[in-house]
XYZ file of C-alpha atoms in Angstrom:
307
model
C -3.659 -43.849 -11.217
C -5.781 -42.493 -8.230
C -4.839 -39.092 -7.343
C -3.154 -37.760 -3.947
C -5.407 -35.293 -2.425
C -4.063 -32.951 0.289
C -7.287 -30.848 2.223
C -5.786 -28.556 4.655
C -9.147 -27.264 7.017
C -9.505 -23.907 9.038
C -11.865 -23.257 11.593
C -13.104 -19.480 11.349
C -14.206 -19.497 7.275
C -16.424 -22.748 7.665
C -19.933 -22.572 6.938
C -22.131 -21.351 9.552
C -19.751 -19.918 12.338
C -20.668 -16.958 14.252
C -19.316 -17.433 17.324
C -15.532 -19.020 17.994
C -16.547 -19.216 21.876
C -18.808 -22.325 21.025
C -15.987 -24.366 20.387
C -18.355 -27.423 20.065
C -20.782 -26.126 17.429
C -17.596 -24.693 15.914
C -15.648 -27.892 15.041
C -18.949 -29.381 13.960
C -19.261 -27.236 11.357
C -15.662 -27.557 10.721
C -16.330 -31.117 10.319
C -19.385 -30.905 8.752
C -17.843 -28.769 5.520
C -14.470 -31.227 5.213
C -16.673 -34.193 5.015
C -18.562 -32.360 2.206
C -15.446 -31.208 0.220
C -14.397 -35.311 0.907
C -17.675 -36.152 -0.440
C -17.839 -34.255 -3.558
C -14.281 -35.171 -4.559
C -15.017 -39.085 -3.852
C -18.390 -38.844 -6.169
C -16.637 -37.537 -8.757
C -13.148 -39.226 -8.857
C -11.465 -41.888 -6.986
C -8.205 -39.994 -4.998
C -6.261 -41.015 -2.104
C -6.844 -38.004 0.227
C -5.396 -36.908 3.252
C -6.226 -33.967 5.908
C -4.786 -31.582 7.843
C -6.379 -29.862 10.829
C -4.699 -26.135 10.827
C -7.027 -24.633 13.531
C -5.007 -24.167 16.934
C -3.126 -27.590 18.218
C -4.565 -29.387 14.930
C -6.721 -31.813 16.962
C -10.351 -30.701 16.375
C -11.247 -32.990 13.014
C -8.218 -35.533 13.570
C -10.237 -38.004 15.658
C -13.244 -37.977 13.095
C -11.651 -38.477 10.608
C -8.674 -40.651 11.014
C -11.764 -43.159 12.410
C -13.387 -42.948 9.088
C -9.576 -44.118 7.796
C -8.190 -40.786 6.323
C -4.463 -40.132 6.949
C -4.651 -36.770 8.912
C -1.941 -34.682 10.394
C -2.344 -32.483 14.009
C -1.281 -28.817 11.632
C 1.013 -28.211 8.545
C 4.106 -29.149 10.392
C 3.168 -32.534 10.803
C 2.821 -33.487 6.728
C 4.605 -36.118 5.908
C 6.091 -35.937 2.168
C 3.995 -33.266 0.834
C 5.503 -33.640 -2.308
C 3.140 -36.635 -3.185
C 0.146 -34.620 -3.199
C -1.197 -33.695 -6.598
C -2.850 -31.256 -5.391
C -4.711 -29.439 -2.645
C -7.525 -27.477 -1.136
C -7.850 -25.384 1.650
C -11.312 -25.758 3.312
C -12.576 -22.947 6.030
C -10.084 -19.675 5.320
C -10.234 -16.065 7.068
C -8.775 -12.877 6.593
C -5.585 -12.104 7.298
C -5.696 -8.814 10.340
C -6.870 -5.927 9.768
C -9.440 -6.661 6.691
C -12.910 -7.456 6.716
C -14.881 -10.232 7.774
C -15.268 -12.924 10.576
C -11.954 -12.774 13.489
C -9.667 -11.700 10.323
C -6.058 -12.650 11.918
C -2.597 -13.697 10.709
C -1.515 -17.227 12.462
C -2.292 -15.923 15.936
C -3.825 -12.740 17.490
C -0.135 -12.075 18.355
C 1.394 -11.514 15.216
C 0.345 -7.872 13.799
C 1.730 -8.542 10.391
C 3.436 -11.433 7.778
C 5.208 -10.284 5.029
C 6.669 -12.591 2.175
C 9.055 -9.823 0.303
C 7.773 -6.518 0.902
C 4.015 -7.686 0.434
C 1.704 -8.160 3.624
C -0.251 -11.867 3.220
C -2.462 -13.864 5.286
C -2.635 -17.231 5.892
C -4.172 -18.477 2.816
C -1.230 -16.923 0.659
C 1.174 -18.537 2.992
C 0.038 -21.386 2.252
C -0.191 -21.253 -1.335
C 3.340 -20.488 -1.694
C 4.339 -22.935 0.678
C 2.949 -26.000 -1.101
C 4.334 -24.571 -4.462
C 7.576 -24.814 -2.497
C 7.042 -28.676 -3.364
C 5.463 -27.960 -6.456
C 1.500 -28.975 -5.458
C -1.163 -26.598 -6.782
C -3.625 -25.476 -4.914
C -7.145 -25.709 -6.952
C -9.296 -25.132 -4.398
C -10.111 -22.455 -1.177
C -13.635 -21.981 1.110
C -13.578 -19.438 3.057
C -14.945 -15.648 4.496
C -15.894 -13.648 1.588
C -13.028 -11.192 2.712
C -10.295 -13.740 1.864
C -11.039 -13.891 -1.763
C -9.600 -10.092 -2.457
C -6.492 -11.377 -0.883
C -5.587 -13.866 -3.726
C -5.285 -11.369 -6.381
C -3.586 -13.747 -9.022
C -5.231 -17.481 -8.110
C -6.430 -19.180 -10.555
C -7.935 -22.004 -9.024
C -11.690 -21.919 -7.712
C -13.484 -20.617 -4.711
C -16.319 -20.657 -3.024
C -17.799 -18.556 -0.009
C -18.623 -20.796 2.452
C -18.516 -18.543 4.883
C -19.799 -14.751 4.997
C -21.063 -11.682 7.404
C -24.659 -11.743 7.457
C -24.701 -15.234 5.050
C -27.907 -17.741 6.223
C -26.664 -21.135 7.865
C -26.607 -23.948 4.900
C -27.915 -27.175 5.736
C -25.535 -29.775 4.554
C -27.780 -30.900 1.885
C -27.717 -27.416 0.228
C -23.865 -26.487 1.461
C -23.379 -29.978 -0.677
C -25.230 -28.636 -3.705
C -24.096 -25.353 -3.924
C -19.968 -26.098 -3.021
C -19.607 -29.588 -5.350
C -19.656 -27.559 -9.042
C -16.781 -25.849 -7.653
C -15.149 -28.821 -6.363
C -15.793 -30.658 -9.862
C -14.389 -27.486 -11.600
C -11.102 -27.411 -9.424
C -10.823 -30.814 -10.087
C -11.338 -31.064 -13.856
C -8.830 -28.028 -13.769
C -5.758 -29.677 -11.398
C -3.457 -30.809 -14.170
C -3.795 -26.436 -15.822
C -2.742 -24.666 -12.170
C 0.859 -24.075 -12.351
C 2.395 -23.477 -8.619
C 4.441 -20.672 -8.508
C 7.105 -20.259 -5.680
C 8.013 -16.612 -4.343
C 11.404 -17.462 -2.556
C 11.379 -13.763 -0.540
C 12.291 -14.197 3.085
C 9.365 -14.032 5.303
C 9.124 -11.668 8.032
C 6.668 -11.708 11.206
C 5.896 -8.478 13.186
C 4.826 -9.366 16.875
C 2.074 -7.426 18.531
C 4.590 -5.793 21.354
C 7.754 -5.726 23.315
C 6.674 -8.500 25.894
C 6.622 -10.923 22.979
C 9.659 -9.835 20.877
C 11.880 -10.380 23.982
C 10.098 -14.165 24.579
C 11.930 -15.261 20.991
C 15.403 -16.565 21.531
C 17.621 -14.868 19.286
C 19.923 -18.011 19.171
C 17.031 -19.989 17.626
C 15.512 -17.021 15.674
C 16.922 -14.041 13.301
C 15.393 -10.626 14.322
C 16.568 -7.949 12.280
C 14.383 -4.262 13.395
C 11.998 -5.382 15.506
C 10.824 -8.006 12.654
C 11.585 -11.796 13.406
C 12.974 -13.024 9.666
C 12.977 -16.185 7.755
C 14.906 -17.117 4.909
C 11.854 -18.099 2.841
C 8.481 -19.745 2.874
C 9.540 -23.237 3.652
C 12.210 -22.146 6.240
C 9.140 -20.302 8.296
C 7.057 -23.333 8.196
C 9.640 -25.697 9.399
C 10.113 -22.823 12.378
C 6.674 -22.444 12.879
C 6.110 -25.391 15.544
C 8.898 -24.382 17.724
C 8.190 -20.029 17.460
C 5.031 -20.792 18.901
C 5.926 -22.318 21.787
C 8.029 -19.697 22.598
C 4.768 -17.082 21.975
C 2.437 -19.246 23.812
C 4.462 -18.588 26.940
C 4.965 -14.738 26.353
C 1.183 -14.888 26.173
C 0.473 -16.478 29.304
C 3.266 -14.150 30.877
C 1.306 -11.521 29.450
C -1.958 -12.367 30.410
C -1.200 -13.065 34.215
C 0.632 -9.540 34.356
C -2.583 -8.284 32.910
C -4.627 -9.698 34.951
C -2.345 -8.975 38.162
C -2.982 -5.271 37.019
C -6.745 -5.455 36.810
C -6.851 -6.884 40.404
C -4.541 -4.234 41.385
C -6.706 -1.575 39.788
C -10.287 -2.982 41.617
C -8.484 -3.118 45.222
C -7.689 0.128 45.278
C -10.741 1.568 43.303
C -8.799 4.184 41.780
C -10.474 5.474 38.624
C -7.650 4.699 36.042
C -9.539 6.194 33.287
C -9.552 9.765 34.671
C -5.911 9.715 33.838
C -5.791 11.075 29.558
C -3.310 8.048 28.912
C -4.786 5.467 31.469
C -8.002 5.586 29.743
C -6.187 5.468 26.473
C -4.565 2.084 27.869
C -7.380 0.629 29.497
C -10.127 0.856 26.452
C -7.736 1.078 22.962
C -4.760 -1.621 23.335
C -5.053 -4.771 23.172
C -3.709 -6.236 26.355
C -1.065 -8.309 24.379
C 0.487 -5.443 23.426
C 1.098 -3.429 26.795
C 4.720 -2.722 27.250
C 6.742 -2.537 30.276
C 6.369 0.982 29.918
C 2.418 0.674 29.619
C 2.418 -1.333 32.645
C 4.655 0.873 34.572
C 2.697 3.862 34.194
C -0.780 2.171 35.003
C 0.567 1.157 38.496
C 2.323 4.984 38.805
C -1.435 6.049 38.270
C -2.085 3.539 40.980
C 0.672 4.983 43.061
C -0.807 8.378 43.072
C -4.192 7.238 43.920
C -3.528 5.802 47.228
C -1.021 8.481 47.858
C -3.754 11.627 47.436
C -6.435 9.478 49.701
């Protein structure tokens, strides 16, 4: 019987990507490593696979390869039955923020920090423990070189498709040097025992103007952390706690930017303020409180008050 192949892609940890502004180069290279990993599993076994685009909205590979005739799912919270899988691979991995390596975040530059238990994880571990949730092992990860120190304990292969300072593969050699990994994970799937970690999952946001943008009827927050009863419960809340952050965001970001316009009108030098400057060149703008805000136009206050 053919086996049920899961490949779950990433954008950032793909071969060759420098730059995350050249969206178009990006997602070919995003493309370009999935159809290898497709490849090499398809010359050496016959498998029923599937993909999942996890980068953003999950629509950057979806149209090239659901032409081709893969079943492919827009992000994790679209899979369908992941139960069926045999097994799975995650294809183009970062670093979770604050390591290492190329745009290391956790889910979104909003979110500071992810704990499952008391342990900080990134994505890739997330992801791990989710599919062992429905009992699929996960033989295979490609990624930043930064990622691998965060899966202290995996026993399934890896490669380092994508590195600081690493020389762009063509897809001939990317081929070459990736498939005796892939042939190793594979030869290997039936040995790679998924264990679950049921520890409630808890997501730090990067400020104030973002806590108070999650609903507390929909959501738990307990200490300034929003908290999920485990793995799986996160995941199915994932969809929906976005939506809510994508709008704190662009409340954020047109406050910011209201600011900024403020601060060039009145061409008052923010930065000779001990604070202001702090603001204005160490925070990231996401996480600007109220209070942050308030003070900047105070600054502003007194400048047009001593001209």
């Amino acid at each position: 019987m053919q086996s049920k192949i899961l490949v779950l892609a990433d954008m950032e940890g793909c071969a060759g990507i420098t730059d995350m502004k050249q969206y178009d180069v990006c997602r070919a290279r995003m493309t370009e490593e999935v159809e290898r990993v497709i490849q090499a599993i398809e010359n050496y076994e016959k498998a029923d696979i599937a993909v999942a685009d996890c980068h953003n909205d999950g629509k950057n590979i979806v149209p090239f390869f659901s032409e081709k005739g893969y079943v492919c799912y827009e992000h994790i919270w679209s899979i369908k039955d992941i139960a069926q899988y045999d097994c799975a691979m995650l294809i183009g991995f970062h670093p979770k923020k604050g390591e290492a390596g190329f745009y290391p975040h956790t889910i979104r530059p909003d979110v500071d920090e992810l704990y499952l238990g008391e342990k900080s994880i990134g994505e890739v571990a997330l992801l791990i423990n989710w599919l062992a949730s429905h009992d699929v092992p996960v033989i295979f990860v490609s990624g930043d070189d930064a990622v691998k120190k965060e899966l202290t304990g995996y026993g399934g292969e890896f490669y380092v498709s994508n590195a600081v300072g690493a020389e762009l593969l063509d897809e001939k050699v990317l081929s070459e040097q990736m498939t005796p990994h892939i042939k190793k994970a594979l030869d290997s799937k039936n040995k790679i025992v998924p264990h679950y970690d049921d520890h409630e999952i808890r997501l730090r946001l990067i400020g104030e103007n973002y806590d108070k943008f999650v609903p507390h009827e929909l959501f738990s927050v307990k200490d300034g952390l929003v908290v999920f009863a485990d793995t799986e419960s996160f995941v199915l809340s994932l969809r929906s706690l976005c939506e809510f952050l994508n709008i704190a965001e662009q409340y954020q970001g047109l406050r910011t930017r209201h600011l900024i316009k403020r601060i060039r009108e009145t061409e008052f030098c923010v930065e000779k303020d001990v604070k202001g400057k702090e603001l204005m060149n160490q925070k990231d703008w996401r996480a600007l409180s109220d209070r942050d805000i308030d003070y900047l136009y105070g600054l502003l206050e007194t400048g047009k008050n001593e001209k």
